Coordinates of C-alpha atoms in Angstrom, one line a residue:
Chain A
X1 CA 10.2 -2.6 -7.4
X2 CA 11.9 -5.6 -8.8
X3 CA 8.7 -7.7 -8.4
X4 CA 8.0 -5.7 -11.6
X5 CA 9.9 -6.3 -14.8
X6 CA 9.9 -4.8 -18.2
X7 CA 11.8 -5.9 -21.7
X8 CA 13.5 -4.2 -23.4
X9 CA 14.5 -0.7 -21.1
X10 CA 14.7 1.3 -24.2
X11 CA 14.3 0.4 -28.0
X12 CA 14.2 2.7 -31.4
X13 CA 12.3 1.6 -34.1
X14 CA 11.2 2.5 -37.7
X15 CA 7.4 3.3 -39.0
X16 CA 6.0 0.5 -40.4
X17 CA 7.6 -1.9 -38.1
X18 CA 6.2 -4.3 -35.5
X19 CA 7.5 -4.5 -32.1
X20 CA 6.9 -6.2 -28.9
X21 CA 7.2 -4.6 -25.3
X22 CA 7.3 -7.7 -22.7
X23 CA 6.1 -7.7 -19.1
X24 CA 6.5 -9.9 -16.2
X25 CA 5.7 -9.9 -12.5
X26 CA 6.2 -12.1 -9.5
X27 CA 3.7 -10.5 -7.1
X28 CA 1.3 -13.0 -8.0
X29 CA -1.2 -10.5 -9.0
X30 CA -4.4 -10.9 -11.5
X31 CA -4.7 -7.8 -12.7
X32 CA -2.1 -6.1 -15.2
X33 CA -1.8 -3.0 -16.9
X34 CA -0.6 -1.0 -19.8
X35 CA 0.1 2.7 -19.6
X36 CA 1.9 5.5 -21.9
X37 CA 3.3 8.8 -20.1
X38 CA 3.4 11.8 -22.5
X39 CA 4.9 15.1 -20.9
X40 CA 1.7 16.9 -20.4
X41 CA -0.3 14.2 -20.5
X42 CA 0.0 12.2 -17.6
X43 CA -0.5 8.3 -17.6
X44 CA -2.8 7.2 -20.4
X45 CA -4.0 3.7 -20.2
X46 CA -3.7 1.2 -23.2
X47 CA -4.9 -2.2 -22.0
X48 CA -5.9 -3.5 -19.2
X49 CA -6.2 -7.9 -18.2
X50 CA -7.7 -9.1 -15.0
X51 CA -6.9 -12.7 -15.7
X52 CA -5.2 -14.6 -18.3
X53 CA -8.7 -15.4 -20.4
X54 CA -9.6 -11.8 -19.6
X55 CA -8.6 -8.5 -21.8
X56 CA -10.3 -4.8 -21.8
X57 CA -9.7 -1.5 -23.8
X58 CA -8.4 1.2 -22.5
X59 CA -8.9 4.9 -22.9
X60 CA -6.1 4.6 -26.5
X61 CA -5.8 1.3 -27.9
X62 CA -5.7 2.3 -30.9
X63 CA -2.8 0.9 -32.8
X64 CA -2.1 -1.6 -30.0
X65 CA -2.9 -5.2 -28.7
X66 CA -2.1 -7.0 -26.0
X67 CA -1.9 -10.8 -25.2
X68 CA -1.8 -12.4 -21.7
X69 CA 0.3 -15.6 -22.0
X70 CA 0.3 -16.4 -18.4
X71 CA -0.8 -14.6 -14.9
X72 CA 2.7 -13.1 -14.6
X73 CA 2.9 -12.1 -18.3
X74 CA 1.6 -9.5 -20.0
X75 CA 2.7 -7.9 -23.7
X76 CA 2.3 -5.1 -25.5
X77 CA 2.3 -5.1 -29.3
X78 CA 2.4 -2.3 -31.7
X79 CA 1.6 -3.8 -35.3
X80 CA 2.8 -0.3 -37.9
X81 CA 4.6 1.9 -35.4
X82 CA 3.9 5.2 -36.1
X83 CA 6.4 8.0 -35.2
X84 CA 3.9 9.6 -32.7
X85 CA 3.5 6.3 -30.6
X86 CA 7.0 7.7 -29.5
X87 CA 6.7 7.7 -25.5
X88 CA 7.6 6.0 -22.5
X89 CA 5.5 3.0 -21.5
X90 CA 4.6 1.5 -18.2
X91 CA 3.4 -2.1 -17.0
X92 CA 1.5 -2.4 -13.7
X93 CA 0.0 -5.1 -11.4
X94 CA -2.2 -4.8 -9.1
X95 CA -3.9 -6.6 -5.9
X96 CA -7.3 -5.2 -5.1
X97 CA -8.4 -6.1 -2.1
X98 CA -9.4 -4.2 1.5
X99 CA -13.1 -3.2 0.6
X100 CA -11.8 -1.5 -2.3
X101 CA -8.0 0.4 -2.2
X102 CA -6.0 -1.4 -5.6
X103 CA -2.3 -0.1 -5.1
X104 CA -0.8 -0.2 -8.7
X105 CA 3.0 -1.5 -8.8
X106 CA 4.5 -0.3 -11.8
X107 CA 7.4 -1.3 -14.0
X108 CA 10.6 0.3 -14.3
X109 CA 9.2 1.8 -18.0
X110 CA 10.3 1.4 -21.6
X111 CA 11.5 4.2 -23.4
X112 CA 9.9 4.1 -27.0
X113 CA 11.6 5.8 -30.0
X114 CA 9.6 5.9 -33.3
X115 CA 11.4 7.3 -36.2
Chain B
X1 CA -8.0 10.1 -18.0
X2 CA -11.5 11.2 -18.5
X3 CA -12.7 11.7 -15.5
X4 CA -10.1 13.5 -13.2
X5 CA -8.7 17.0 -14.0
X6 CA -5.4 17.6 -11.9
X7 CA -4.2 21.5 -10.8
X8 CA -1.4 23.1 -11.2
X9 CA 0.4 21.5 -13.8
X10 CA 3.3 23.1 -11.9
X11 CA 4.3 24.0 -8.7
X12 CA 7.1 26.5 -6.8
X13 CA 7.7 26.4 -3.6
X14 CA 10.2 27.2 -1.4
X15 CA 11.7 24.6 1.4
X16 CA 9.6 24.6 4.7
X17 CA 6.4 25.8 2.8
X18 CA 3.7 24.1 2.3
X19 CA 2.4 22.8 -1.2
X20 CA -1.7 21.7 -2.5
X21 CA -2.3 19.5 -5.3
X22 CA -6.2 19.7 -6.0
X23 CA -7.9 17.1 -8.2
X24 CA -11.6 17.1 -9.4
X25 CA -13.4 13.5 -10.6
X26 CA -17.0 13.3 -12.5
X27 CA -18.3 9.8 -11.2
X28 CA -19.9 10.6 -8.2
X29 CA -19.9 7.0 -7.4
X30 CA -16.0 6.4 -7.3
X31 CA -14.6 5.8 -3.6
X32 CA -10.9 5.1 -3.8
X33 CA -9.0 8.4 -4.3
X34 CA -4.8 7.6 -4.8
X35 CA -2.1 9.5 -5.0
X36 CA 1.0 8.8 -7.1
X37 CA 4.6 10.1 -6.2
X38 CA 6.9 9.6 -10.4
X39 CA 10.4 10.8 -8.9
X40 CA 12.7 11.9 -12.2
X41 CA 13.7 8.9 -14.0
X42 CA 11.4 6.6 -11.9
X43 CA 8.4 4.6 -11.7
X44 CA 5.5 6.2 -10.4
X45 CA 4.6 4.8 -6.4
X46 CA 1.8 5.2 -4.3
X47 CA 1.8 7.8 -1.6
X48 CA -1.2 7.7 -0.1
X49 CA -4.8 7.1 -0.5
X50 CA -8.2 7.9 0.3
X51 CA -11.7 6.4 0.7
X52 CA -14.6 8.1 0.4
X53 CA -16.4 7.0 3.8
X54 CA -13.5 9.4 5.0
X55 CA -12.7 12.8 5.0
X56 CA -9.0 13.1 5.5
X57 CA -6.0 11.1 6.3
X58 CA -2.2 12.0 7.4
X59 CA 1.3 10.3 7.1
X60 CA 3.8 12.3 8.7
X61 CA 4.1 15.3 6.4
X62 CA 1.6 14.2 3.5
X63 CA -2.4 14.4 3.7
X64 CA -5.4 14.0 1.7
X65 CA -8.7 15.6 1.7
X66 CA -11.8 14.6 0.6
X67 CA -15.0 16.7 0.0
X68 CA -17.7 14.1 -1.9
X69 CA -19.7 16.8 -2.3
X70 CA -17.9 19.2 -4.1
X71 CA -16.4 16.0 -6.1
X72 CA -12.7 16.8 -5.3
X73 CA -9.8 16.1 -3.9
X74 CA -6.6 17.3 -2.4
X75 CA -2.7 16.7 -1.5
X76 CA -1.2 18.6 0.9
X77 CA 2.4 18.3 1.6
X78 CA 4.2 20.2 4.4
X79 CA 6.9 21.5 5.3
X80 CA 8.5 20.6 1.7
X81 CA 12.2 19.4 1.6
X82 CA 14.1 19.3 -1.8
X83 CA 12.9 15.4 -2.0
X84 CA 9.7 16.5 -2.2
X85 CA 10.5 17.5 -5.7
X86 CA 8.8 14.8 -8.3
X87 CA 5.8 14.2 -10.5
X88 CA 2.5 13.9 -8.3
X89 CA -0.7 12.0 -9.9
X90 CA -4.1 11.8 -8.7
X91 CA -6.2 8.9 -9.7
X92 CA -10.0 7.7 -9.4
X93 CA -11.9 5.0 -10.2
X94 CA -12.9 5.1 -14.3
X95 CA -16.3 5.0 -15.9
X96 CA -16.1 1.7 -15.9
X97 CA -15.2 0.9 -12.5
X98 CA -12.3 -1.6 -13.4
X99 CA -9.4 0.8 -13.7
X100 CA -8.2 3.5 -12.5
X101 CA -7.5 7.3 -14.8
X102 CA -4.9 9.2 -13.7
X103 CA -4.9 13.1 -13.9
X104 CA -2.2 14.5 -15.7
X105 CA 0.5 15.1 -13.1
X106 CA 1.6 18.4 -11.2
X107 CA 5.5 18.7 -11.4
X108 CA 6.8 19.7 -8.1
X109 CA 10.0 22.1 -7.4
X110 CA 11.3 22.4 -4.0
X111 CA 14.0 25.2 -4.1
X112 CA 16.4 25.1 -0.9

């Protein structure tokens, strides 16, 4: 889904240093989304934004923050990356509307590696 | 997530069987019951979905279940073909309402 963008694809780091994880949308949606897929673990959320004034904790923030600098951006910062922060991570958008159903359009994923 | 236990973590099945992803949630006020389809190497996409003022619904060879009571639900694929083979998430409404938690994925093989 093109309408869904993530920067960079794939990026190795050192511990201690900070890094940025950048996405953009074009579906015009509110609500935005930050996830991490472990194997075994499924999709963990991180953060979560409904609008651009608007920013919510997720299930493992720790170590992470988020800023909204516009309805179609949302990024993901890890201040002291830590080795086990190694995983791939997902942007999302949403629209929820119909009495309830929220479809989730994710990103193509960014392939974290902390050494 | 917190709320939604997924089973089996993985799943055999041959072509032209049929396959059952079952997930449980805790909230017995969540009504919006998704399922995710992660092919390897992809993005995770919507499938199907479920509300809870119903008790099933069917797209061609994919349906879900819902029993409120119990507080689970279920993906049922038939008559599997090898690109049935992927990384299948459940998802409900969290605690809060304002997301969604994912269960932790059953991993699909098809074998011809």
């Amino acid at each position: 889904d093109a309408d869904v963008t993530q920067t960079p694809r794939n990026r190795i780091t050192k511990t201690g240093k900070r890094i940025m994880l950048e996405c953009s949308q074009t579906k015009g949606h509110d609500r935005m989304y930050w996830y991490r897929q472990d194997p075994g673990l499924g999709l963990r959320l991180i953060y979560y934004s409904f609008d651009v004034k608007d920013i919510n904790k997720g299930e493992i923030s720790d170590g992470y923050s988020v800023s909204r600098q516009a309805q179609a951006k949302f990024s993901l910062s890890l201040e002291s990356a830590i080795p086990n922060q190694t995983a791939l991570y997902f942007c999302a958008t949403s629209d929820f509307s119909d009495g309830g159903r929220e479809t989730q359009y994710f990103g193509p994923g960014t392939r974290l590696l902390v050494l | 997530g917190e709320n939604v236990e997924q089973h089996p973590s993985t799943l055999s099945v041959q072509e032209g069987d049929s396959a059952v992803i079952k997930c449980t949630y805790s909230d017995s006020a969540s009504n919006y019951f998704p399922w995710y389809k992660q092919e390897l190497g992809k993005r995770p996409q919507l499938i199907i979905d479920i509300r809870s003022n119903v008790g099933e619904k069917k797209d061609q060879r994919i349906a879900v279940t819902l029993n409120k009571t119990a507080k689970h639900f279920s993906l049922h694929i038939t008559e599997t073909q090898p690109e049935d083979s992927a990384v299948y998430f459940c998802a409900a409404p969290s605690l809060s309402g304002y997301a969604l938690n994912f269960g932790k994925g059953t991993s699909l093989l098809v074998t011809p």
